[in-house]
PDB file of C-alpha atoms in Angstrom:
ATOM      1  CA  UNK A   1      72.301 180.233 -27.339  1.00 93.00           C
ATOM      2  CA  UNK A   2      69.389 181.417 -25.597  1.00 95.00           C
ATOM      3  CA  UNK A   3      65.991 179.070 -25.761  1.00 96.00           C
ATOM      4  CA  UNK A   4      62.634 179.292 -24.257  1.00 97.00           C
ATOM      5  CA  UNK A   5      60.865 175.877 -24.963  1.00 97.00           C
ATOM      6  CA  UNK A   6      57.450 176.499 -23.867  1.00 97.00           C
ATOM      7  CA  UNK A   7      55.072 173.370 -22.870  1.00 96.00           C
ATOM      8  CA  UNK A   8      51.541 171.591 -21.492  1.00 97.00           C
ATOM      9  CA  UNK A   9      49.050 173.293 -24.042  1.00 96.00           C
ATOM     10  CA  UNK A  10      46.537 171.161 -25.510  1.00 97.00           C
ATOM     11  CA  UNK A  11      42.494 170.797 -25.489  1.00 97.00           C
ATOM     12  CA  UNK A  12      40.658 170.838 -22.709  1.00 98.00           C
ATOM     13  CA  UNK A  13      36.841 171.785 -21.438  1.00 97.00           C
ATOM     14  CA  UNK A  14      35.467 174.777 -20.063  1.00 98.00           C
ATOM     15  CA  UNK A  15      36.052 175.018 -16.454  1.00 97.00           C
ATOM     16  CA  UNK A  16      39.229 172.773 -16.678  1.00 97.00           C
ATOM     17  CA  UNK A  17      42.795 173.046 -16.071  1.00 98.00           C
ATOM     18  CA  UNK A  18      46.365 173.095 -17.994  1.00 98.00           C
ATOM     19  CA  UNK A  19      49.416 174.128 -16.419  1.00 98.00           C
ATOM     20  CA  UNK A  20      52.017 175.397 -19.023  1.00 98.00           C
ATOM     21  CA  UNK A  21      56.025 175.446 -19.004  1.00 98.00           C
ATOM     22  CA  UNK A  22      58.779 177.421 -19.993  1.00 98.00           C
ATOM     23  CA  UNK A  23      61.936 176.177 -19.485  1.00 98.00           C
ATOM     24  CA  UNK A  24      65.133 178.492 -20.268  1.00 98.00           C
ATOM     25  CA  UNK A  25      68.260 178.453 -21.115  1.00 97.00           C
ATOM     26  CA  UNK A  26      71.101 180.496 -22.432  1.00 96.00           C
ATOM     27  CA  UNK A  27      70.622 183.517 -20.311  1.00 94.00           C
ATOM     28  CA  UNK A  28      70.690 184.491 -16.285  1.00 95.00           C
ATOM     29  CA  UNK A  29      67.000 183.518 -15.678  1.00 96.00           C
ATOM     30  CA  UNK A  30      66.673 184.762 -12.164  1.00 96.00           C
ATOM     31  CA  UNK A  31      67.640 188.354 -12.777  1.00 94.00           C
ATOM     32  CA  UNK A  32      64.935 188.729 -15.359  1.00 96.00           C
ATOM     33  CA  UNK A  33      61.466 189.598 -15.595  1.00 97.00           C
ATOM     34  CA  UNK A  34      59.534 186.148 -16.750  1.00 98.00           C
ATOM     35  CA  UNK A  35      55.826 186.711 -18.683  1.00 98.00           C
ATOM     36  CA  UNK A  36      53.385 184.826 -20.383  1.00 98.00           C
ATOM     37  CA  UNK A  37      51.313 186.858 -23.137  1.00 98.00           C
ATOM     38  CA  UNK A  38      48.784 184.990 -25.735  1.00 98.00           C
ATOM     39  CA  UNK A  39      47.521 185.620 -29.049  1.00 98.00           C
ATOM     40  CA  UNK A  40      43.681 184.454 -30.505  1.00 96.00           C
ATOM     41  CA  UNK A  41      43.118 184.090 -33.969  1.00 91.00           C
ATOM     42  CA  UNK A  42      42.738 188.037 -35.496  1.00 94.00           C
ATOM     43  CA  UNK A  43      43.590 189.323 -32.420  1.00 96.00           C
ATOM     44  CA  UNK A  44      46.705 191.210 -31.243  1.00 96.00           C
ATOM     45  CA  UNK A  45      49.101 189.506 -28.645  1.00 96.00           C
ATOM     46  CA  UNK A  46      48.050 190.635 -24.819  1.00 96.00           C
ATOM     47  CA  UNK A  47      50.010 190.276 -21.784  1.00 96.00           C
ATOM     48  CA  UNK A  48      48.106 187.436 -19.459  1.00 97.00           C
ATOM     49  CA  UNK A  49      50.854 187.719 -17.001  1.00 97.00           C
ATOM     50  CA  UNK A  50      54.339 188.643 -15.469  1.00 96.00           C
ATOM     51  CA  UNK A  51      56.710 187.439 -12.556  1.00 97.00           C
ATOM     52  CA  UNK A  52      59.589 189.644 -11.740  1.00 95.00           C
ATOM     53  CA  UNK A  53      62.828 188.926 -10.457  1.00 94.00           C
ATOM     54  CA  UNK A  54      61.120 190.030  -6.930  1.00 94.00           C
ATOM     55  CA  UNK A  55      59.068 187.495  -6.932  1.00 95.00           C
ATOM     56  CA  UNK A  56      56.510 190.128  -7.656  1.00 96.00           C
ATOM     57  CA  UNK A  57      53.790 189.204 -10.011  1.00 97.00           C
ATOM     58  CA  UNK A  58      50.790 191.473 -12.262  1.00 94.00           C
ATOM     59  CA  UNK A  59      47.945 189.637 -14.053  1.00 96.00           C
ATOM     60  CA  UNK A  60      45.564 191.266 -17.102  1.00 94.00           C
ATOM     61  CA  UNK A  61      42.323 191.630 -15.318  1.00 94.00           C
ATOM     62  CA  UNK A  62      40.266 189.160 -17.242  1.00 92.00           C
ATOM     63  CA  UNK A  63      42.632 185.880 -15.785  1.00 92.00           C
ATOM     64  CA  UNK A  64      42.756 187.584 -12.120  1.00 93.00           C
ATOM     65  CA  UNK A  65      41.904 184.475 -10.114  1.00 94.00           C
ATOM     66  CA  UNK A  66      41.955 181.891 -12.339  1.00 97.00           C
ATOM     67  CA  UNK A  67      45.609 181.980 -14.061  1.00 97.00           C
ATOM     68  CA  UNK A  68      48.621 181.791 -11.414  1.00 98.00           C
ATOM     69  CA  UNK A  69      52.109 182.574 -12.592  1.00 98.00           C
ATOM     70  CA  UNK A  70      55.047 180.773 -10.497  1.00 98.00           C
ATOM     71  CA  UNK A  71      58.815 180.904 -11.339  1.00 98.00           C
ATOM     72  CA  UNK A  72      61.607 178.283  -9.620  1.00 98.00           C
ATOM     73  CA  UNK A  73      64.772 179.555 -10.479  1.00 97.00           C
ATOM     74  CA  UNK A  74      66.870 176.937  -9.682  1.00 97.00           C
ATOM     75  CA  UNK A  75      65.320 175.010 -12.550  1.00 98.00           C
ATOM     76  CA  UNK A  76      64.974 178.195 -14.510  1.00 98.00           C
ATOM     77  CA  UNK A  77      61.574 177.786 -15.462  1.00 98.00           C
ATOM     78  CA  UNK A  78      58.369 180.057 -15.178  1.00 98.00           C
ATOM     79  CA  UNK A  79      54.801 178.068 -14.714  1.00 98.00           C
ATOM     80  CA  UNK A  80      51.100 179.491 -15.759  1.00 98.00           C
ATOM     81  CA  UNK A  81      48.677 177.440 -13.711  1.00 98.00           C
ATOM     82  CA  UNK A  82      45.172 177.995 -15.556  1.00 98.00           C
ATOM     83  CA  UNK A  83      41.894 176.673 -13.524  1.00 98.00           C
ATOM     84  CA  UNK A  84      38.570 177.547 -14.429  1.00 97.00           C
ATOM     85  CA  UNK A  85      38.945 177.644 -18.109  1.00 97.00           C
ATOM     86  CA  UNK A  86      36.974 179.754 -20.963  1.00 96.00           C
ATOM     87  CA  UNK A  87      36.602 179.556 -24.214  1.00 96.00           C
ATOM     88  CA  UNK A  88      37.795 182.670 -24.714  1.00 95.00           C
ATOM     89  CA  UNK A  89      40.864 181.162 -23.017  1.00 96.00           C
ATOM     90  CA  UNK A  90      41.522 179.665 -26.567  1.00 97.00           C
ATOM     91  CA  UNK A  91      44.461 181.175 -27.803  1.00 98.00           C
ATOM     92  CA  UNK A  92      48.803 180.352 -28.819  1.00 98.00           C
ATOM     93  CA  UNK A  93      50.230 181.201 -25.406  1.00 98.00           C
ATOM     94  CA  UNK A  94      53.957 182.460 -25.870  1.00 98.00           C
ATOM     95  CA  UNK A  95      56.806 182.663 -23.088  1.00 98.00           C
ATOM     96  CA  UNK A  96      58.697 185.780 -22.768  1.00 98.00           C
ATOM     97  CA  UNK A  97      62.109 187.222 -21.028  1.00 97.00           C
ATOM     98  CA  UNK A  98      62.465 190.598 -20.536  1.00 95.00           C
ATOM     99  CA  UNK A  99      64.049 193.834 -18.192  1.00 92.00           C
ATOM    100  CA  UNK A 100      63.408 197.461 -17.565  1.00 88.00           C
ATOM    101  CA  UNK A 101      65.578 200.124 -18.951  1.00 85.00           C
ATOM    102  CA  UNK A 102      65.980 203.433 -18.043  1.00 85.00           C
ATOM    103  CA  UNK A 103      62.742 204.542 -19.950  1.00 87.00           C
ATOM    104  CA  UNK A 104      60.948 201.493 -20.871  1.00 89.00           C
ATOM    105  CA  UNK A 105      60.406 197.328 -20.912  1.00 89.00           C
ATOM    106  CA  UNK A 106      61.659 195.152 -23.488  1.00 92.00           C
ATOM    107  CA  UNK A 107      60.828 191.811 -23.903  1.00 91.00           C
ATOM    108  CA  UNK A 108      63.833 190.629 -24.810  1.00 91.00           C
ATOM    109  CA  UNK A 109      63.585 186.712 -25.451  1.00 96.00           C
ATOM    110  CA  UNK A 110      60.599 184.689 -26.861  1.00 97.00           C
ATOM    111  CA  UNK A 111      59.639 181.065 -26.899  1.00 97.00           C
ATOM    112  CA  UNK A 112      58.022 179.509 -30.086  1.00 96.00           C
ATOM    113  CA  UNK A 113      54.916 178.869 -28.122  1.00 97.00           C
ATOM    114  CA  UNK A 114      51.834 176.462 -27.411  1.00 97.00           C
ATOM    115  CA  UNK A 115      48.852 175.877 -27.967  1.00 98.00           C
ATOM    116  CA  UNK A 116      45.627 176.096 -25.455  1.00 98.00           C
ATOM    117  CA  UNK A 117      41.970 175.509 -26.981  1.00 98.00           C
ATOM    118  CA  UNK A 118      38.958 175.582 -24.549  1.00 97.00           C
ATOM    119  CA  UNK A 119      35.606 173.891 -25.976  1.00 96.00           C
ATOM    120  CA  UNK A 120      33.254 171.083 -25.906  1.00 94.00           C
TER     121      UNK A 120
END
């Protein structure tokens, strides 16, 4: 059965830290493309950020800097270190597990998500 349990949201000011957790199970982790996106209220979900199997990572340009994706594979779990929080940070941050095809990528496996809210 696969699972992606995703952890470490919460509340937390502007210009803080959260680092979140995805730990999986079910599939073979280290051959596949690990990515957090995020979803605000009325908005559609957006990619924040992807490791692949490389080691190789791509960020949306608005966390550049401030959001650090990190994968250990021998505990087969994918990390999104977030410093310098915003508000428009604020939004249900969702774990994902996917590879290229021939034509295309497919996210393939979800977590149920967490929770990250940025105010005063």
């Amino acid at each position: 059965q696969v699972r992606l349990v995703e952890s470490g949201g919460g509340l937390v000011q502007p210009g803080g830290s959260l680092r979140l957790s995805c730990v999986a199970s079910g599939f073979t982790f280290e051959i596949y493309t690990m990515a957090w996106y995020r979803q605000a209220p009325g908005k559609q979900r957006e990619l924040v950020a992807r490791i692949f199997s490389s080691g190789s990572t791509d960020y949306h340009h608005s966390v550049r800097g401030r959001l650090t994706i990190s994968r250990d594979n021998a505990k087969n779990t994918v990390y999104l270190q977030m410093n310098n929080l915003k508000p428009e940070d604020t939004a249900v941050y969702y774990c994902s597990a996917g590879k290229f095809t021939a034509t295309d990528y497919v996210d393939e496996y979800w977590g149920q998500g967490t929770q990250v809210t940025v105010s005063s």
